Amino acid sequence: MAMRMSGLMSGMDTETIIKELVSAKQTKVDDAKKAQTKLQWKQDAWKELNTKLKNLQAKYIANMRFTSSYSKRTTKVSNSNAVSVITGENAVKGVQSLQINKLAKTGYLTGAQIKAADGGSLTAASKLSELGVTGEGTFNITAGGKSVDITVNGDSTISDVLNKIKEAGVNASFDAKNQRFFVSASASGADNDFSITASDSTGDAALAALGLKVGLTGDKGDKATLAKYQEYAAFYVSGDDAATLANINKDGRITKDIESKVSSYLEQYKSLLSTKSDAQKKIDEINEKYKDSSLDTVENYTKQLEAKQKEKTELEEKIKNLTDGDEKDTAQKELDTLNEKIKTLSEKKADAQSLKSAQKSITDADTKIADIQKHITVTEGTDADGNATYTAEATQTLKDQVNNSYLSQAKYASDVVTSINNGTYTATGATKISGQNAKITLNGAEFTGTSNVFEINGLTFTALSETKAGEDITVTTEDDVDGIYDMVKNFLKEYNSIINEMDKLYNADSAKGYEPLTDDEKDSMSDSEVEKYETKIKDALLRRDSNLSTISSALKSIMSGGVDVNGKTMYLSDFGVETLGYFEAPDNEKNAYHIAGDPDDANTSGKSDVLKSMISNDPDTVIAFFSSLSKNLYTKMSDLSKSVDGYRSYGNFYDDKKMTSDYNDYKTKISELEEKLNDYEDKWYSKFSKMETALAKLQSNSSAVTSLLGGS
């Protein structure tokens, strides 16, 4: 606001005079602002109440109108240490008999403690030669239908072995502190168990050195590994490789293995072609960029950049010490030029590095492709749309490798079975828990699974321990009386809170004569006085509000009304749910409902609990009544919150659009009134200013005349 100085010549308090002159217009501005503030408070009050009404409808009423919401059941078991049960919505009521025959187990191998030949500790980087492994041997990991051959020699590291084991889909780690391998199946169950079998004597020696050779006989024998050895030993025909391979391939496993490897090699081949293509595009791009110049080596650019960076550092130091302006400007220009050269060299170095990397990518890809082509023969073509196509078949080299691998497994498996039969097979101290399926018997029917969790007819059983011989666990599923009761109780609690608040707002004391305070009025009062004054207004904002009355009356009417249940009209009172007597209920709580026998309600806790008794003895009637009551409430609340053009948005119980429009109208009106006020005020200041100017001239003329008269 501009500072005005007035009354200097006249001696009049023009500020006060003008303030009085414009007071009428100032009052109009203040009245409009007060009305706008009051409307904003009313909006806030409705927003808060609207949120509570919407929550009541969405959280309780919307769900309680469906009979499925009352399908709450609970299950008890006679031995909770053996099984836990989760009751689903579709669980069938009744008493069932359960036995836990077997628990699911996860295949888990704990390796024997191993030692380096020199007695030192081993790490993941240690080579197998430190364990005394010489020559090249192979062992096989089979898990979940996937089989991986692991070929090792003295130069292989413990880390190499771990990575290969993990390729089979099992978990594996090496504990350097305990100097042991740990291997486990990815999931529980017999189908997910794994086996580790040697394919030759050197592979067996490697397993022994790694502490992974397990016992195969007795109660603690590894069933999966033994079964694998026995299976392949049965395939073996001494001196007849063709017959052995034919036996192994009866189920097509060799054929499938070759096909799988061909597919894997082909994917690698296509990926490498893509890598080469991308690298060539990069090379062509760089060559095009430098077609009119030459690109040096990365090493030479590195040397040049080091020299330029040194030169830059020296120049920057020189500039710091210069005091002459012209010299400093010249040096700065030189530095700018140098920075451009460094930028250009850096870009060229980056391009040279990219070119070098792209060329290496092509060379490496060619090397890998050449190796792949030893295993597959690829035929390239194009489809009808001109896209490249690739087909592949196994080379004789690949077929020989796979066949020899299976022959080796079968031959060595035969040797292992022979050694088991004659008692010469030895393990290394590794222990193995075999993967096992869970098995339970429910009502005489047997169920098996790879985990200890069974979902049967709406119930989820989690087996925790095996039952003793002859022990039956009683499983009892029944209606969850407390669950249904609590749902109704929580709904009534929420409803009571809202209906009491609505009654309090509607019946609030009048705040006639109270209007929002201006800033000047607030300055003359303490904070507590302002808060008390404004609370008086806010509490009465919805007093006798017609919209509030409509909503409140509609809810009360439905809650007190009857509901048809199987041809009989029933009321909340039939379920022990009633309001208190008129003189018994506190003010603004006369429409709240109380449940007879509710231990949390001091007013009715001593009465007989009709609701809970009916839920236990006649749940169908309770469900039919409360679902119908909720449907009626939901329909009415949906009608009350329909969209009304220009007045109400969908889902709101008050005229939010109208209030927003009115609020914006007040903003416009206030702006116009303030503009008129300022113009009116400026007009009076202008008039008084002219008067002051005239008085100043009059005084100046009078002084001049006096001066002339005095001079004569």
GROMACS .gro file of N, CA, C and O in nm, residues 539-640:
model
  408
  539ASP      N    1  -2.003  -2.477   1.551
  539ASP     CA    2  -2.094  -2.578   1.605
  539ASP      C    3  -2.236  -2.562   1.553
  539ASP      O    4  -2.313  -2.659   1.548
  540ALA      N    5  -2.272  -2.440   1.515
  540ALA     CA    6  -2.410  -2.412   1.474
  540ALA      C    7  -2.428  -2.404   1.322
  540ALA      O    8  -2.536  -2.371   1.274
  541LEU      N    9  -2.322  -2.437   1.247
  541LEU     CA   10  -2.329  -2.422   1.102
  541LEU      C   11  -2.438  -2.508   1.037
  541LEU      O   12  -2.499  -2.468   0.938
  542LEU      N   13  -2.460  -2.629   1.090
  542LEU     CA   14  -2.560  -2.720   1.031
  542LEU      C   15  -2.687  -2.729   1.116
  542LEU      O   16  -2.766  -2.822   1.101
  543ARG      N   17  -2.704  -2.632   1.203
  543ARG     CA   18  -2.826  -2.626   1.286
  543ARG      C   19  -2.947  -2.612   1.194
  543ARG      O   20  -2.953  -2.526   1.106
  544ARG      N   21  -3.043  -2.703   1.215
  544ARG     CA   22  -3.168  -2.703   1.139
  544ARG      C   23  -3.143  -2.710   0.987
  544ARG      O   24  -3.223  -2.661   0.908
  545ASP      N   25  -3.033  -2.773   0.947
  545ASP     CA   26  -3.001  -2.788   0.805
  545ASP      C   27  -3.097  -2.889   0.742
  545ASP      O   28  -3.109  -3.003   0.788
  546SER      N   29  -3.166  -2.848   0.638
  546SER     CA   30  -3.268  -2.933   0.577
  546SER      C   31  -3.209  -3.059   0.514
  546SER      O   32  -3.269  -3.168   0.521
  547ASN      N   33  -3.092  -3.046   0.452
  547ASN     CA   34  -3.028  -3.163   0.390
  547ASN      C   35  -2.985  -3.262   0.497
  547ASN      O   36  -3.000  -3.384   0.482
  548LEU      N   37  -2.932  -3.209   0.607
  548LEU     CA   38  -2.892  -3.294   0.718
  548LEU      C   39  -3.013  -3.368   0.774
  548LEU      O   40  -3.007  -3.488   0.804
  549SER      N   41  -3.122  -3.299   0.786
  549SER     CA   42  -3.246  -3.358   0.838
  549SER      C   43  -3.295  -3.471   0.746
  549SER      O   44  -3.338  -3.576   0.793
  550THR      N   45  -3.287  -3.447   0.615
  550THR     CA   46  -3.332  -3.548   0.518
  550THR      C   47  -3.252  -3.678   0.532
  550THR      O   48  -3.308  -3.788   0.535
  551ILE      N   49  -3.120  -3.664   0.540
  551ILE     CA   50  -3.033  -3.783   0.549
  551ILE      C   51  -3.057  -3.855   0.682
  551ILE      O   52  -3.075  -3.977   0.687
  552SER      N   53  -3.056  -3.778   0.790
  552SER     CA   54  -3.074  -3.836   0.923
  552SER      C   55  -3.208  -3.908   0.935
  552SER      O   56  -3.215  -4.022   0.984
  553SER      N   57  -3.312  -3.845   0.888
  553SER     CA   58  -3.446  -3.904   0.897
  553SER      C   59  -3.456  -4.032   0.815
  553SER      O   60  -3.521  -4.129   0.856
  554ALA      N   61  -3.392  -4.032   0.697
  554ALA     CA   62  -3.396  -4.150   0.610
  554ALA      C   63  -3.329  -4.270   0.677
  554ALA      O   64  -3.382  -4.383   0.674
  555LEU      N   65  -3.213  -4.248   0.738
  555LEU     CA   66  -3.141  -4.356   0.805
  555LEU      C   67  -3.221  -4.408   0.925
  555LEU      O   68  -3.233  -4.529   0.947
  556LYS      N   69  -3.276  -4.315   1.003
  556LYS     CA   70  -3.354  -4.354   1.122
  556LYS      C   71  -3.477  -4.434   1.081
  556LYS      O   72  -3.514  -4.532   1.148
  557SER      N   73  -3.540  -4.393   0.972
  557SER     CA   74  -3.661  -4.460   0.927
  557SER      C   75  -3.633  -4.605   0.888
  557SER      O   76  -3.709  -4.695   0.924
  558ILE      N   77  -3.524  -4.627   0.818
  558ILE     CA   78  -3.492  -4.764   0.775
  558ILE      C   79  -3.452  -4.849   0.895
  558ILE      O   80  -3.493  -4.965   0.908
  559MET      N   81  -3.371  -4.791   0.985
  559MET     CA   82  -3.326  -4.867   1.102
  559MET      C   83  -3.442  -4.906   1.194
  559MET      O   84  -3.440  -5.012   1.257
  560SER      N   85  -3.541  -4.821   1.203
  560SER     CA   86  -3.654  -4.851   1.292
  560SER      C   87  -3.764  -4.929   1.220
  560SER      O   88  -3.857  -4.978   1.284
  561GLY      N   89  -3.754  -4.942   1.089
  561GLY     CA   90  -3.856  -5.010   1.011
  561GLY      C   91  -3.843  -5.161   1.016
  561GLY      O   92  -3.745  -5.218   1.063
  562GLY      N   93  -3.943  -5.227   0.962
  562GLY     CA   94  -3.945  -5.372   0.962
  562GLY      C   95  -3.882  -5.430   0.837
  562GLY      O   96  -3.871  -5.364   0.733
  563VAL      N   97  -3.840  -5.557   0.847
  563VAL     CA   98  -3.781  -5.630   0.735
  563VAL      C   99  -3.851  -5.764   0.723
  563VAL      O  100  -3.871  -5.834   0.824
  564ASP      N  101  -3.889  -5.801   0.601
  564ASP     CA  102  -3.958  -5.928   0.579
  564ASP      C  103  -3.857  -6.043   0.580
  564ASP      O  104  -3.763  -6.045   0.500
  565VAL      N  105  -3.877  -6.137   0.671
  565VAL     CA  106  -3.791  -6.256   0.679
  565VAL      C  107  -3.881  -6.379   0.673
  565VAL      O  108  -3.952  -6.411   0.769
  566ASN      N  109  -3.880  -6.444   0.559
  566ASN     CA  110  -3.961  -6.566   0.538
  566ASN      C  111  -4.108  -6.541   0.570
  566ASN      O  112  -4.173  -6.621   0.640
  567GLY      N  113  -4.161  -6.427   0.520
  567GLY     CA  114  -4.302  -6.398   0.538
  567GLY      C  115  -4.337  -6.333   0.671
  567GLY      O  116  -4.453  -6.302   0.697
  568LYS      N  117  -4.238  -6.310   0.755
  568LYS     CA  118  -4.261  -6.248   0.885
  568LYS      C  119  -4.187  -6.116   0.892
  568LYS      O  120  -4.070  -6.108   0.855
  569THR      N  121  -4.258  -6.011   0.940
  569THR     CA  122  -4.193  -5.880   0.955
  569THR      C  123  -4.119  -5.876   1.088
  569THR      O  124  -4.178  -5.897   1.194
  570MET      N  125  -3.988  -5.850   1.078
  570MET     CA  126  -3.905  -5.848   1.199
  570MET      C  127  -3.836  -5.712   1.212
  570MET      O  128  -3.814  -5.641   1.113
  571TYR      N  129  -3.802  -5.680   1.337
  571TYR     CA  130  -3.739  -5.552   1.368
  571TYR      C  131  -3.610  -5.577   1.446
  571TYR      O  132  -3.586  -5.687   1.497
  572LEU      N  133  -3.529  -5.473   1.457
  572LEU     CA  134  -3.404  -5.486   1.533
  572LEU      C  135  -3.432  -5.531   1.676
  572LEU      O  136  -3.353  -5.606   1.735
  573SER      N  137  -3.542  -5.488   1.731
  573SER     CA  138  -3.576  -5.525   1.868
  573SER      C  139  -3.594  -5.675   1.884
  573SER      O  140  -3.572  -5.730   1.993
  574ASP      N  141  -3.631  -5.745   1.775
  574ASP     CA  142  -3.646  -5.890   1.782
  574ASP      C  143  -3.512  -5.960   1.805
  574ASP      O  144  -3.508  -6.078   1.840
  575PHE      N  145  -3.403  -5.887   1.782
  575PHE     CA  146  -3.269  -5.942   1.799
  575PHE      C  147  -3.198  -5.881   1.920
  575PHE      O  148  -3.076  -5.891   1.934
  576GLY      N  149  -3.277  -5.816   2.005
  576GLY     CA  150  -3.219  -5.756   2.125
  576GLY      C  151  -3.144  -5.629   2.097
  576GLY      O  152  -3.055  -5.590   2.175
  577VAL      N  153  -3.175  -5.561   1.986
  577VAL     CA  154  -3.107  -5.436   1.949
  577VAL      C  155  -3.211  -5.324   1.952
  577VAL      O  156  -3.304  -5.321   1.870
  578GLU      N  157  -3.197  -5.233   2.050
  578GLU     CA  158  -3.295  -5.126   2.067
  578GLU      C  159  -3.228  -4.997   2.110
  578GLU      O  160  -3.112  -4.996   2.156
  579THR      N  161  -3.303  -4.887   2.094
  579THR     CA  162  -3.257  -4.758   2.149
  579THR      C  163  -3.295  -4.755   2.297
  579THR      O  164  -3.381  -4.831   2.342
  580LEU      N  165  -3.230  -4.667   2.372
  580LEU     CA  166  -3.263  -4.652   2.514
  580LEU      C  167  -3.392  -4.571   2.528
  580LEU      O  168  -3.436  -4.506   2.433
  581GLY      N  169  -3.449  -4.572   2.646
  581GLY     CA  170  -3.570  -4.493   2.669
  581GLY      C  171  -3.542  -4.345   2.653
  581GLY      O  172  -3.428  -4.298   2.667
  582TYR      N  173  -3.646  -4.268   2.621
  582TYR     CA  174  -3.630  -4.125   2.592
  582TYR      C  175  -3.563  -4.052   2.708
  582TYR      O  176  -3.474  -3.969   2.687
  583PHE      N  177  -3.604  -4.083   2.830
  583PHE     CA  178  -3.548  -4.013   2.946
  583PHE      C  179  -3.418  -4.078   2.994
  583PHE      O  180  -3.345  -4.021   3.073
  584GLU      N  181  -3.391  -4.199   2.945
  584GLU     CA  182  -3.269  -4.270   2.984
  584GLU      C  183  -3.150  -4.231   2.898
  584GLU      O  184  -3.036  -4.226   2.945
  585ALA      N  185  -3.178  -4.203   2.772
  585ALA     CA  186  -3.069  -4.171   2.678
  585ALA      C  187  -3.022  -4.028   2.696
  585ALA      O  188  -3.103  -3.937   2.715
  586PRO      N  189  -2.890  -4.002   2.687
  586PRO     CA  190  -2.838  -3.865   2.694
  586PRO      C  191  -2.889  -3.785   2.574
  586PRO      O  192  -2.934  -3.840   2.473
  587ASP      N  193  -2.877  -3.651   2.585
  587ASP     CA  194  -2.915  -3.565   2.473
  587ASP      C  195  -2.836  -3.602   2.348
  587ASP      O  196  -2.716  -3.632   2.355
  588ASN      N  197  -2.906  -3.598   2.235
  588ASN     CA  198  -2.846  -3.626   2.104
  588ASN      C  199  -2.794  -3.770   2.092
  588ASN      O  200  -2.714  -3.799   2.004
  589GLU      N  201  -2.838  -3.861   2.179
  589GLU     CA  202  -2.803  -4.002   2.168
  589GLU      C  203  -2.928  -4.089   2.175
  589GLU      O  204  -2.921  -4.209   2.201
  590LYS      N  205  -3.042  -4.028   2.151
  590LYS     CA  206  -3.169  -4.098   2.166
  590LYS      C  207  -3.198  -4.192   2.050
  590LYS      O  208  -3.288  -4.276   2.058
  591ASN      N  209  -3.124  -4.178   1.940
  591ASN     CA  210  -3.146  -4.263   1.823
  591ASN      C  211  -3.036  -4.368   1.805
  591ASN      O  212  -3.031  -4.435   1.703
  592ALA      N  213  -2.950  -4.379   1.906
  592ALA     CA  214  -2.842  -4.479   1.901
  592ALA      C  215  -2.894  -4.615   1.946
  592ALA      O  216  -2.978  -4.624   2.037
  593TYR      N  217  -2.843  -4.722   1.884
  593TYR     CA  218  -2.889  -4.857   1.916
  593TYR      C  219  -2.789  -4.929   2.009
  593TYR      O  220  -2.667  -4.912   1.997
  594HIS      N  221  -2.844  -5.008   2.099
  594HIS     CA  222  -2.764  -5.082   2.196
  594HIS      C  223  -2.801  -5.229   2.187
  594HIS      O  224  -2.917  -5.265   2.169
  595ILE      N  225  -2.699  -5.316   2.201
  595ILE     CA  226  -2.719  -5.461   2.196
  595ILE      C  227  -2.736  -5.514   2.337
  595ILE      O  228  -2.648  -5.495   2.422
  596ALA      N  229  -2.846  -5.579   2.362
  596ALA     CA  230  -2.869  -5.638   2.494
  596ALA      C  231  -2.762  -5.741   2.525
  596ALA      O  232  -2.731  -5.826   2.442
  597GLY      N  233  -2.702  -5.730   2.643
  597GLY     CA  234  -2.599  -5.826   2.684
  597GLY      C  235  -2.460  -5.792   2.636
  597GLY      O  236  -2.366  -5.867   2.661
  598ASP      N  237  -2.443  -5.677   2.568
  598ASP     CA  238  -2.310  -5.637   2.521
  598ASP      C  239  -2.224  -5.604   2.643
  598ASP      O  240  -2.252  -5.509   2.716
  599PRO      N  241  -2.116  -5.678   2.667
  599PRO     CA  242  -2.033  -5.655   2.786
  599PRO      C  243  -1.963  -5.519   2.784
  599PRO      O  244  -1.920  -5.471   2.889
  600ASP      N  245  -1.953  -5.457   2.666
  600ASP     CA  246  -1.887  -5.327   2.655
  600ASP      C  247  -1.984  -5.210   2.670
  600ASP      O  248  -1.942  -5.094   2.662
  601ASP      N  249  -2.111  -5.239   2.688
  601ASP     CA  250  -2.213  -5.134   2.699
  601ASP      C  251  -2.271  -5.135   2.840
  601ASP      O  252  -2.345  -5.227   2.878
  602ALA      N  253  -2.237  -5.034   2.918
  602ALA     CA  254  -2.282  -5.028   3.057
  602ALA      C  255  -2.434  -5.021   3.068
  602ALA      O  256  -2.492  -5.062   3.169
  603ASN      N  257  -2.500  -4.971   2.964
  603ASN     CA  258  -2.646  -4.955   2.968
  603ASN      C  259  -2.720  -5.088   2.954
  603ASN      O  260  -2.832  -5.102   3.004
  604THR      N  261  -2.659  -5.184   2.883
  604THR     CA  262  -2.734  -5.308   2.852
  604THR      C  263  -2.658  -5.435   2.886
  604THR      O  264  -2.704  -5.544   2.853
  605SER      N  265  -2.540  -5.424   2.946
  605SER     CA  266  -2.457  -5.543   2.970
  605SER      C  267  -2.526  -5.646   3.058
  605SER      O  268  -2.497  -5.766   3.050
  606GLY      N  269  -2.618  -5.605   3.145
  606GLY     CA  270  -2.684  -5.699   3.235
  606GLY      C  271  -2.799  -5.774   3.175
  606GLY      O  272  -2.856  -5.864   3.239
  607LYS      N  273  -2.836  -5.740   3.052
  607LYS     CA  274  -2.951  -5.805   2.989
  607LYS      C  275  -2.912  -5.935   2.918
  607LYS      O  276  -2.794  -5.960   2.894
  608SER      N  277  -3.011  -6.013   2.884
  608SER     CA  278  -2.987  -6.139   2.813
  608SER      C  279  -2.941  -6.110   2.670
  608SER      O  280  -2.999  -6.025   2.602
  609ASP      N  281  -2.837  -6.182   2.625
  609ASP     CA  282  -2.778  -6.157   2.492
  609ASP      C  283  -2.859  -6.231   2.385
  609ASP      O  284  -2.826  -6.343   2.345
  610VAL      N  285  -2.965  -6.166   2.338
  610VAL     CA  286  -3.053  -6.226   2.239
  610VAL      C  287  -2.982  -6.244   2.105
  610VAL      O  288  -2.996  -6.348   2.038
  611LEU      N  289  -2.905  -6.145   2.063
  611LEU     CA  290  -2.840  -6.149   1.931
  611LEU      C  291  -2.744  -6.266   1.921
  611LEU      O  292  -2.749  -6.345   1.825
  612LYS      N  293  -2.657  -6.282   2.019
  612LYS     CA  294  -2.559  -6.389   2.012
  612LYS      C  295  -2.628  -6.526   2.017
  612LYS      O  296  -2.587  -6.621   1.949
  613SER      N  297  -2.734  -6.534   2.097
  613SER     CA  298  -2.809  -6.659   2.107
  613SER      C  299  -2.872  -6.695   1.973
  613SER      O  300  -2.870  -6.812   1.931
  614MET      N  301  -2.927  -6.595   1.903
  614MET     CA  302  -2.991  -6.623   1.774
  614MET      C  303  -2.888  -6.659   1.667
  614MET      O  304  -2.915  -6.741   1.579
  615ILE      N  305  -2.770  -6.597   1.675
  615ILE     CA  306  -2.665  -6.633   1.578
  615ILE      C  307  -2.626  -6.779   1.596
  615ILE      O  308  -2.601  -6.852   1.499
  616SER      N  309  -2.622  -6.826   1.721
  616SER     CA  310  -2.585  -6.964   1.750
  616SER      C  311  -2.694  -7.061   1.709
  616SER      O  312  -2.665  -7.167   1.652
  617ASN      N  313  -2.820  -7.026   1.739
  617ASN     CA  314  -2.930  -7.121   1.721
  617ASN      C  315  -3.007  -7.106   1.590
  617ASN      O  316  -3.064  -7.203   1.540
  618ASP      N  317  -3.009  -6.984   1.537
  618ASP     CA  318  -3.086  -6.961   1.413
  618ASP      C  319  -3.012  -6.861   1.324
  618ASP      O  320  -3.061  -6.751   1.296
  619PRO      N  321  -2.892  -6.898   1.277
  619PRO     CA  322  -2.811  -6.804   1.199
  619PRO      C  323  -2.877  -6.760   1.069
  619PRO      O  324  -2.857  -6.647   1.024
  620ASP      N  325  -2.956  -6.847   1.008
  620ASP     CA  326  -3.019  -6.812   0.880
  620ASP      C  327  -3.112  -6.691   0.895
  620ASP      O  328  -3.116  -6.604   0.807
  621THR      N  329  -3.187  -6.685   1.006
  621THR     CA  330  -3.278  -6.572   1.028
  621THR      C  331  -3.199  -6.444   1.050
  621THR      O  332  -3.234  -6.338   0.997
  622VAL      N  333  -3.091  -6.453   1.128
  622VAL     CA  334  -3.006  -6.336   1.154
  622VAL      C  335  -2.948  -6.283   1.023
  622VAL      O  336  -2.950  -6.163   0.995
  623ILE      N  337  -2.897  -6.374   0.942
  623ILE     CA  338  -2.834  -6.335   0.815
  623ILE      C  339  -2.937  -6.273   0.722
  623ILE      O  340  -2.912  -6.170   0.659
  624ALA      N  341  -3.056  -6.335   0.713
  624ALA     CA  342  -3.162  -6.283   0.624
  624ALA      C  343  -3.203  -6.143   0.666
  624ALA      O  344  -3.222  -6.054   0.582
  625PHE      N  345  -3.215  -6.120   0.797
  625PHE     CA  346  -3.259  -5.988   0.845
  625PHE      C  347  -3.155  -5.881   0.818
  625PHE      O  348  -3.185  -5.777   0.757
  626PHE      N  349  -3.033  -5.904   0.864
  626PHE     CA  350  -2.932  -5.799   0.854
  626PHE      C  351  -2.886  -5.775   0.710
  626PHE      O  352  -2.849  -5.663   0.674
  627SER      N  353  -2.890  -5.877   0.626
  627SER     CA  354  -2.855  -5.854   0.485
  627SER      C  355  -2.963  -5.770   0.418
  627SER      O  356  -2.932  -5.680   0.338
  628SER      N  357  -3.090  -5.795   0.449
  628SER     CA  358  -3.200  -5.716   0.391
  628SER      C  359  -3.198  -5.573   0.444
  628SER      O  360  -3.218  -5.477   0.368
  629LEU      N  361  -3.174  -5.558   0.575
  629LEU     CA  362  -3.165  -5.425   0.634
  629LEU      C  363  -3.053  -5.345   0.567
  629LEU      O  364  -3.069  -5.227   0.534
  630SER      N  365  -2.940  -5.410   0.545
  630SER     CA  366  -2.825  -5.344   0.483
  630SER      C  367  -2.855  -5.306   0.338
  630SER      O  368  -2.811  -5.201   0.290
  631LYS      N  369  -2.928  -5.393   0.267
  631LYS     CA  370  -2.967  -5.361   0.129
  631LYS      C  371  -3.052  -5.235   0.126
  631LYS      O  372  -3.033  -5.146   0.040
  632ASN      N  373  -3.145  -5.225   0.220
  632ASN     CA  374  -3.232  -5.107   0.227
  632ASN      C  375  -3.151  -4.981   0.255
  632ASN      O  376  -3.172  -4.876   0.193
  633LEU      N  377  -3.058  -4.992   0.347
  633LEU     CA  378  -2.972  -4.877   0.380
  633LEU      C  379  -2.886  -4.838   0.261
  633LEU      O  380  -2.870  -4.720   0.229
  634TYR      N  381  -2.829  -4.939   0.195
  634TYR     CA  382  -2.739  -4.912   0.083
  634TYR      C  383  -2.814  -4.842  -0.031
  634TYR      O  384  -2.764  -4.746  -0.090
  635THR      N  385  -2.936  -4.891  -0.062
  635THR     CA  386  -3.017  -4.832  -0.169
  635THR      C  387  -3.051  -4.687  -0.137
  635THR      O  388  -3.040  -4.598  -0.222
  636LYS      N  389  -3.094  -4.662  -0.012
  636LYS     CA  390  -3.132  -4.526   0.027
  636LYS      C  391  -3.011  -4.432   0.025
  636LYS      O  392  -3.020  -4.319  -0.025
  637MET      N  393  -2.899  -4.478   0.077
  637MET     CA  394  -2.779  -4.392   0.078
  637MET      C  395  -2.730  -4.365  -0.063
  637MET      O  396  -2.679  -4.256  -0.093
  638SER      N  397  -2.746  -4.463  -0.152
  638SER     CA  398  -2.707  -4.442  -0.292
  638SER      C  399  -2.797  -4.337  -0.358
  638SER      O  400  -2.750  -4.253  -0.436
  639ASP      N  401  -2.927  -4.342  -0.325
  639ASP     CA  402  -3.020  -4.242  -0.377
  639ASP      C  403  -2.986  -4.102  -0.325
  639ASP      O  404  -2.992  -4.004  -0.399
  640LEU      N  405  -2.951  -4.094  -0.197
  640LEU     CA  406  -2.922  -3.965  -0.134
  640LEU      C  407  -2.791  -3.904  -0.186
  640LEU      O  408  -2.768  -3.785  -0.172
   0.00000   0.00000   0.00000
